[in-house]
Amino acid sequence: MNHYKIALLDGDGIGPEIMKEAVKVLNLVAERNKVSFELIHAPFGAGAYFECGHPFPEQTQKICDEADAILKGPIGLNHEDSKKIPVDMQPERGALLPLRRRYNTYANFRPVYLPKALAHFSPLKAEIIGDGIDIMIIRELVGGLYFGHKETGVTAEGVRFVKEVLEYDEIQIRRIAIVAFETAMKRKKVLHNIHKSNVLKSSVLWNTVMEEVGQDYPEVRIEHILVDAAATYLCLNPGRFDVMVMENMFGDILSDQGGGILGSLGLMPSACVGDNKAYYEPSHGSAPDIAGKNIANPYSMIGSVAMMLEMSFGMDQEAKNVWHAMQSVFADGYSTADLSKPGSGVTMINTPAFGDRVVDALRKLPVPA
Ligand code: IPM
Ligand code: MN
């Protein structure tokens, strides 16, 4: 029997609510399979700052260090409340980026998936969605503008200025390129490389290294697309994409657009993978406006569990079962408020009801051999 320690970082806002539903799924997975999970909750985010004086407290770092995998909820406060925390202690800068840096989770997988039968969730017309949306966005997660040198100051003339450096070296680009090509090999063998090499020198090196790595993957067709054009095509013809790879900031923006074309950021789970550690998180924020109401969509959190089962524990079939269970809740005509548009014929259910339905559906699926 395999035993895994999982650090659970509930986070802020809707974090604890959607984490509860993920835990229901983890418990059932343990009950059904020859596996046991030790689930260890640890403070992380703005709540942790107010409780412990740091958004990524030492005790949490230790729990994460010792964990086999980390499941993290969204973090952050609304714009006004954020100001109550010193800039460098705000959870994005003080907890999330340090978490990414600590475990060097350079490969961020953000699936953008909507089967044809759920086309009504999307703001796009059914004819644009065609056979459904199925894209894997691969975002470089520990480089670029997010982690480059930063400076603010005032010039001799008294003008305030700011400088943030977009830096990549070829080692950073090569390792994410390999991840992207390997992913393309497992899928349709087409890779869209997203760049801005008509302006940014960082993209020129990025593209060069992509081409070099591509030599080792002659079966994969690589297509280079400017990031602004890619944003347009995501709306006009998402079906042209399968695997997309891009630097950190482009990936932040285009993956939210991915959530947009699905109809809700609540449909965006993710995996953040390094060579020695991975953590899993919804791609979206903590939605303080709806926190505490139990109306958030836990799909992104449960989907992150599915990605953990596959990528950290090698439980591929059970991961598929979790996806299938979630899709079946939608197929039965239920969803949370974000996807229950008036007149859509969808029955609105709350967060725990969605989790319960996923659990019921999973229970009915055959236990993997
Ligand atoms: C994401 C989030 C983070 C990011 C924020 C919370 C710092 O938007 O994971 O996409 O920009 O990377
Ligand atoms: Mn983002």
Coordinates of C-alpha atoms and ligand atoms in Angstrom, one line a residue:
M1 CA 0.0 0.0 0.0
N2 CA 1.4 3.4 -1.0
H3 CA 1.3 6.1 1.6
Y4 CA 1.5 9.8 0.6
K5 CA 1.8 13.0 2.7
I6 CA -0.2 15.8 1.1
A7 CA 0.2 19.4 2.4
L8 CA -3.2 21.2 2.1
L9 CA -2.9 25.0 1.8
D10 CA -6.5 26.2 2.0
G11 CA -5.6 29.8 1.1
D12 CA -7.9 32.8 1.3
G13 CA -11.4 33.7 0.1
I14 CA -13.2 30.7 -1.4
G15 CA -10.1 28.6 -0.8
P16 CA -11.3 26.7 2.3
E17 CA -14.7 26.0 0.7
I18 CA -13.4 24.4 -2.4
M19 CA -10.6 22.7 -0.5
K20 CA -13.3 20.8 1.5
E21 CA -14.7 19.3 -1.7
A22 CA -11.3 18.3 -2.9
V23 CA -10.7 16.5 0.5
K24 CA -14.0 14.6 0.0
V25 CA -12.6 13.3 -3.3
L26 CA -9.2 12.5 -1.8
N27 CA -10.8 10.5 1.0
L28 CA -12.9 8.5 -1.4
V29 CA -9.9 7.8 -3.6
A30 CA -8.0 6.5 -0.6
E31 CA -11.0 4.4 0.4
R32 CA -11.3 2.8 -3.1
N33 CA -7.6 2.3 -3.9
K34 CA -4.6 0.7 -2.3
V35 CA -3.3 4.0 -1.2
S36 CA -3.5 6.1 2.0
F37 CA -3.2 9.9 2.2
E38 CA -2.0 11.8 5.2
L39 CA -3.6 15.2 4.8
I40 CA -1.9 18.1 6.7
H41 CA -3.5 21.5 6.6
A42 CA -1.1 24.4 6.9
P43 CA -1.6 28.2 6.9
F44 CA -0.7 30.0 3.6
G45 CA -1.7 33.4 2.2
A46 CA -3.2 36.5 3.7
G47 CA -4.9 34.6 6.5
A48 CA -1.5 33.2 7.4
Y49 CA 0.0 36.7 7.5
F50 CA -2.6 37.9 10.0
E51 CA -2.4 34.7 12.1
C52 CA 1.3 34.0 12.1
G53 CA 2.9 37.2 10.8
H54 CA 4.0 35.7 7.5
P55 CA 2.0 34.6 4.4
F56 CA 4.3 31.5 4.0
P57 CA 5.2 30.7 7.6
E58 CA 8.2 28.5 8.5
Q59 CA 6.0 25.8 9.9
T60 CA 4.2 25.6 6.5
Q61 CA 7.5 25.6 4.6
K62 CA 8.5 22.6 6.7
I63 CA 5.3 20.7 6.1
C64 CA 5.6 21.4 2.4
D65 CA 9.3 20.3 2.4
E66 CA 8.2 17.0 3.9
A67 CA 5.1 16.4 1.7
D68 CA 5.0 14.2 -1.3
A69 CA 2.7 16.7 -3.0
I70 CA 1.1 20.0 -2.2
L71 CA -2.5 21.0 -2.9
K72 CA -3.0 24.8 -2.7
G73 CA -6.1 26.9 -2.7
P74 CA -6.3 30.4 -4.2
I75 CA -4.8 33.3 -2.2
G76 CA -5.2 37.0 -2.0
L77 CA -7.5 39.7 -0.7
N78 CA -9.5 42.3 -2.6
H79 CA -7.7 45.5 -3.7
E80 CA -8.6 47.5 -0.6
D81 CA -7.9 44.8 2.0
S82 CA -4.6 44.0 0.3
K83 CA -3.4 47.5 1.4
K84 CA -3.6 46.4 5.0
I85 CA -0.5 44.2 4.3
P86 CA 2.9 45.5 3.5
V87 CA 3.7 45.1 -0.2
D88 CA 6.3 42.4 0.2
M89 CA 4.1 40.4 2.6
Q90 CA 1.1 40.4 0.3
P91 CA 0.4 36.8 -0.4
E92 CA 1.2 36.9 -4.1
R93 CA 4.7 38.3 -3.6
G94 CA 5.2 36.9 0.0
A95 CA 3.9 33.4 -0.4
L96 CA 3.0 32.3 -3.9
L97 CA 6.2 33.4 -5.7
P98 CA 8.4 32.1 -2.9
L99 CA 6.5 28.7 -3.1
R100 CA 7.2 28.5 -6.8
R101 CA 10.8 29.5 -6.3
R102 CA 11.4 27.2 -3.3
Y103 CA 10.4 24.1 -5.3
N104 CA 11.5 25.4 -8.7
T105 CA 8.2 24.4 -10.2
Y106 CA 9.0 25.7 -13.7
A107 CA 6.4 23.8 -15.6
N108 CA 2.8 24.9 -15.2
F109 CA 0.2 22.8 -16.9
R110 CA -3.2 24.6 -17.4
P111 CA -5.7 22.4 -19.3
V112 CA -8.4 24.3 -21.1
Y113 CA -11.1 21.7 -21.7
L114 CA -14.7 21.8 -22.6
P115 CA -16.5 18.8 -24.3
K116 CA -18.8 19.6 -27.1
A117 CA -21.8 18.7 -25.0
L118 CA -21.0 21.5 -22.6
A119 CA -20.6 24.2 -25.4
H120 CA -23.5 26.1 -23.8
F121 CA -21.1 27.0 -20.9
S122 CA -18.9 29.0 -23.3
P123 CA -19.5 32.5 -24.5
L124 CA -18.3 31.3 -27.9
K125 CA -20.8 30.2 -30.5
A126 CA -21.3 26.4 -30.9
E127 CA -20.0 26.5 -34.5
I128 CA -16.8 28.1 -33.2
I129 CA -16.4 25.4 -30.5
G130 CA -17.0 22.6 -33.0
D131 CA -16.0 19.3 -31.5
G132 CA -15.1 20.9 -28.2
I133 CA -12.1 22.8 -26.7
D134 CA -9.1 20.8 -25.6
I135 CA -5.9 22.7 -25.1
M136 CA -3.0 22.3 -22.8
I137 CA -1.3 25.6 -22.0
I138 CA 2.2 25.1 -20.7
R139 CA 3.4 28.2 -18.9
E140 CA 7.0 28.7 -17.7
L141 CA 6.5 29.5 -14.1
V142 CA 9.7 30.6 -12.4
G143 CA 11.3 33.1 -14.8
G144 CA 10.7 36.2 -16.8
L145 CA 9.3 39.4 -15.5
Y146 CA 7.9 37.8 -12.4
F147 CA 11.3 36.9 -11.1
G148 CA 13.6 39.4 -12.8
H149 CA 15.5 42.2 -11.1
K150 CA 13.2 45.0 -9.8
E151 CA 14.0 48.5 -9.0
T152 CA 12.0 51.6 -8.1
G153 CA 13.4 55.0 -7.5
V154 CA 13.5 58.7 -8.3
T155 CA 15.8 60.2 -10.9
A156 CA 18.1 63.2 -10.2
E157 CA 15.4 65.3 -11.9
G158 CA 12.8 64.1 -9.3
V159 CA 10.9 61.7 -11.7
R160 CA 9.7 58.5 -10.2
F161 CA 10.6 55.4 -12.2
V162 CA 10.4 51.6 -12.0
K163 CA 12.4 48.9 -13.8
E164 CA 11.5 45.2 -14.0
V165 CA 13.7 42.9 -16.0
L166 CA 12.5 40.1 -18.3
E167 CA 15.3 37.5 -18.0
Y168 CA 15.7 34.0 -19.3
D169 CA 18.7 31.9 -19.9
E170 CA 18.9 29.0 -22.3
I171 CA 18.8 26.4 -19.5
Q172 CA 15.4 27.7 -18.3
I173 CA 14.0 27.8 -21.9
R174 CA 15.4 24.3 -22.8
R175 CA 13.8 22.6 -19.8
I176 CA 10.3 24.0 -20.4
A177 CA 10.7 23.3 -24.2
I178 CA 11.4 19.6 -23.4
V179 CA 8.3 19.5 -21.2
A180 CA 6.3 21.0 -24.1
F181 CA 7.6 18.7 -26.7
E182 CA 7.1 15.6 -24.5
T183 CA 3.5 16.7 -23.9
A184 CA 3.0 17.3 -27.6
M185 CA 4.3 13.7 -28.3
K186 CA 1.6 12.3 -26.0
R187 CA -1.1 14.4 -27.7
K188 CA -1.5 15.5 -31.3
K189 CA 2.2 16.2 -32.1
V190 CA 1.6 19.8 -32.7
L191 CA 3.1 22.5 -30.6
H192 CA 2.2 26.2 -30.7
N193 CA 5.1 28.3 -29.5
I194 CA 3.8 31.7 -28.3
H195 CA 6.2 34.6 -28.5
K196 CA 6.7 38.3 -29.3
S197 CA 10.0 38.1 -31.2
N198 CA 9.1 41.1 -33.4
V199 CA 9.7 43.2 -30.3
L200 CA 11.2 41.3 -27.4
K201 CA 14.8 39.9 -27.6
S202 CA 13.8 37.4 -24.9
S203 CA 11.5 35.9 -27.4
V204 CA 14.3 35.6 -30.0
L205 CA 16.3 33.5 -27.7
W206 CA 13.2 31.6 -26.6
N207 CA 12.3 30.7 -30.2
T208 CA 15.9 29.7 -31.1
V209 CA 16.1 27.3 -28.2
M210 CA 12.6 26.0 -29.0
E211 CA 13.8 25.2 -32.5
E212 CA 17.0 23.5 -31.2
V213 CA 15.0 21.3 -28.8
G214 CA 12.6 20.6 -31.7
Q215 CA 15.4 18.9 -33.5
D216 CA 15.1 16.0 -31.0
Y217 CA 11.4 15.7 -31.7
P218 CA 11.1 15.5 -35.5
E219 CA 7.6 14.1 -35.3
V220 CA 6.3 17.3 -33.6
R221 CA 5.3 20.1 -35.9
I222 CA 6.1 23.4 -34.2
E223 CA 4.2 26.6 -35.1
H224 CA 5.3 30.0 -33.9
I225 CA 2.5 32.4 -33.1
L226 CA 2.8 36.0 -31.8
V227 CA 1.1 36.3 -28.4
D228 CA -1.3 39.0 -29.5
A229 CA -2.4 36.9 -32.5
A230 CA -2.7 33.9 -30.3
A231 CA -5.2 35.8 -28.1
T232 CA -7.4 36.5 -31.1
Y233 CA -7.2 32.9 -32.3
L234 CA -8.2 31.6 -28.9
C235 CA -11.5 33.3 -29.5
L236 CA -11.9 32.8 -33.2
N237 CA -10.7 29.3 -33.6
P238 CA -9.6 27.5 -30.4
G239 CA -9.7 24.2 -32.2
R240 CA -6.4 25.1 -34.0
F241 CA -4.5 24.7 -30.7
D242 CA -3.5 21.6 -28.9
V243 CA -0.4 22.2 -26.8
M244 CA 0.8 25.8 -26.4
V245 CA 4.0 26.8 -24.6
M246 CA 4.9 30.3 -23.5
E247 CA 6.9 32.4 -21.0
N248 CA 5.5 33.2 -17.5
M249 CA 3.6 36.5 -18.1
F250 CA 2.1 35.5 -21.4
G251 CA 1.0 32.3 -19.8
D252 CA -0.7 34.1 -16.9
I253 CA -2.7 36.2 -19.3
L254 CA -3.6 33.6 -22.0
S255 CA -4.5 31.0 -19.4
D256 CA -7.1 33.3 -17.9
Q257 CA -8.4 33.9 -21.4
G258 CA -8.6 30.1 -21.6
G259 CA -11.0 30.2 -18.6
G260 CA -12.9 32.9 -20.4
I261 CA -13.6 30.9 -23.5
L262 CA -14.7 27.9 -21.3
G263 CA -17.2 30.2 -19.6
S264 CA -15.6 30.3 -16.1
L265 CA -12.3 30.5 -14.4
G266 CA -13.8 27.9 -12.1
L267 CA -13.0 25.3 -14.8
M268 CA -9.2 26.0 -14.6
P269 CA -7.2 23.6 -12.5
S270 CA -3.4 23.4 -12.8
A271 CA -0.3 21.5 -12.0
C272 CA 3.0 23.3 -11.1
V273 CA 5.8 20.8 -11.6
G274 CA 9.5 20.9 -10.7
D275 CA 12.2 18.2 -10.9
N276 CA 11.7 17.2 -7.3
K277 CA 8.4 18.6 -6.2
A278 CA 5.0 19.5 -7.6
Y279 CA 2.1 21.5 -6.3
Y280 CA -1.4 21.8 -7.6
E281 CA -3.7 24.8 -7.6
P282 CA -6.7 26.4 -9.3
S283 CA -5.5 28.9 -11.9
H284 CA -7.9 31.5 -10.5
G285 CA -7.9 33.9 -7.6
S286 CA -9.6 33.7 -4.2
A287 CA -12.9 35.5 -5.3
P288 CA -13.3 37.5 -2.0
D289 CA -16.6 38.8 -3.3
I290 CA -18.3 35.4 -3.1
A291 CA -16.3 33.9 -0.2
G292 CA -18.2 32.3 2.6
K293 CA -21.4 31.8 0.5
N294 CA -20.7 28.2 -0.6
I295 CA -21.4 29.1 -4.2
A296 CA -17.9 28.8 -5.7
N297 CA -17.2 26.1 -8.3
P298 CA -14.9 23.4 -6.8
Y299 CA -14.1 22.0 -10.3
S300 CA -10.7 23.7 -10.4
M301 CA -9.7 22.3 -7.0
I302 CA -11.0 18.8 -7.7
G303 CA -9.4 18.9 -11.1
S304 CA -6.1 19.8 -9.4
V305 CA -6.5 16.7 -7.3
A306 CA -7.0 14.7 -10.5
M307 CA -3.8 16.2 -11.9
M308 CA -2.0 15.3 -8.6
L309 CA -3.2 11.7 -8.8
E310 CA -1.8 11.4 -12.3
M311 CA 1.4 13.4 -12.1
S312 CA 2.6 12.8 -8.6
F313 CA 1.2 9.4 -7.7
G314 CA 1.0 7.7 -11.1
M315 CA -2.7 6.9 -10.6
D316 CA -3.7 7.6 -14.2
Q317 CA -6.9 5.6 -14.3
E318 CA -8.2 7.0 -11.1
A319 CA -7.4 10.5 -12.3
K320 CA -9.4 9.9 -15.4
N321 CA -12.3 8.6 -13.2
V322 CA -12.2 11.9 -11.2
W323 CA -12.4 13.9 -14.4
H324 CA -15.2 11.7 -15.7
A325 CA -17.1 12.0 -12.4
M326 CA -17.0 15.8 -12.6
Q327 CA -18.0 15.9 -16.2
S328 CA -21.0 13.6 -15.4
V329 CA -22.3 16.1 -12.9
F330 CA -22.4 18.6 -15.7
A331 CA -23.9 16.1 -18.1
D332 CA -26.6 15.4 -15.6
G333 CA -27.5 19.1 -15.9
Y334 CA -26.1 20.5 -12.7
S335 CA -23.5 23.2 -12.1
T336 CA -22.6 25.9 -9.7
A337 CA -23.7 29.5 -10.1
D338 CA -20.8 30.6 -12.4
L339 CA -22.1 28.3 -15.1
S340 CA -25.9 28.4 -14.5
K341 CA -26.9 31.1 -16.8
P342 CA -30.6 32.0 -16.8
G343 CA -32.5 30.1 -19.5
S344 CA -29.6 27.6 -19.9
G345 CA -31.7 24.7 -18.4
V346 CA -28.9 24.1 -15.9
T347 CA -29.9 23.3 -12.3
M348 CA -27.9 25.4 -10.0
I349 CA -26.3 23.6 -7.0
N350 CA -23.9 24.9 -4.3
T351 CA -20.3 24.0 -3.6
P352 CA -20.9 21.0 -1.2
A353 CA -23.6 19.7 -3.4
F354 CA -21.3 19.7 -6.4
G355 CA -18.6 17.9 -4.4
D356 CA -21.1 15.3 -3.1
R357 CA -22.3 14.6 -6.7
V358 CA -18.7 14.1 -7.8
V359 CA -18.2 11.7 -5.0
D360 CA -21.4 9.8 -5.8
A361 CA -20.4 9.6 -9.4
L362 CA -16.9 8.4 -8.6
R363 CA -18.2 5.7 -6.3
K364 CA -20.1 4.2 -9.3
L365 CA -17.0 4.0 -11.5
P366 CA -15.0 0.7 -11.5
V367 CA -12.0 0.8 -9.1
P368 CA -8.8 0.6 -11.2
A369 CA -7.0 -2.7 -11.2
Ligands
IPM1 C1 -1.9 32.7 -11.4 C2 -2.2 33.9 -10.5 C3 -0.9 34.4 -9.9 C4 0.1 34.7 -11.1 C5 -1.0 35.5 -9.0 C6 -1.9 35.2 -7.8 C7 0.3 36.0 -8.5 O1 -2.8 34.9 -11.2 O2 -1.5 31.6 -10.9 O3 -2.2 32.8 -12.6 O4 0.0 35.8 -11.6 O5 0.9 33.8 -11.4
MN2 MN -3.3 34.4 -13.3

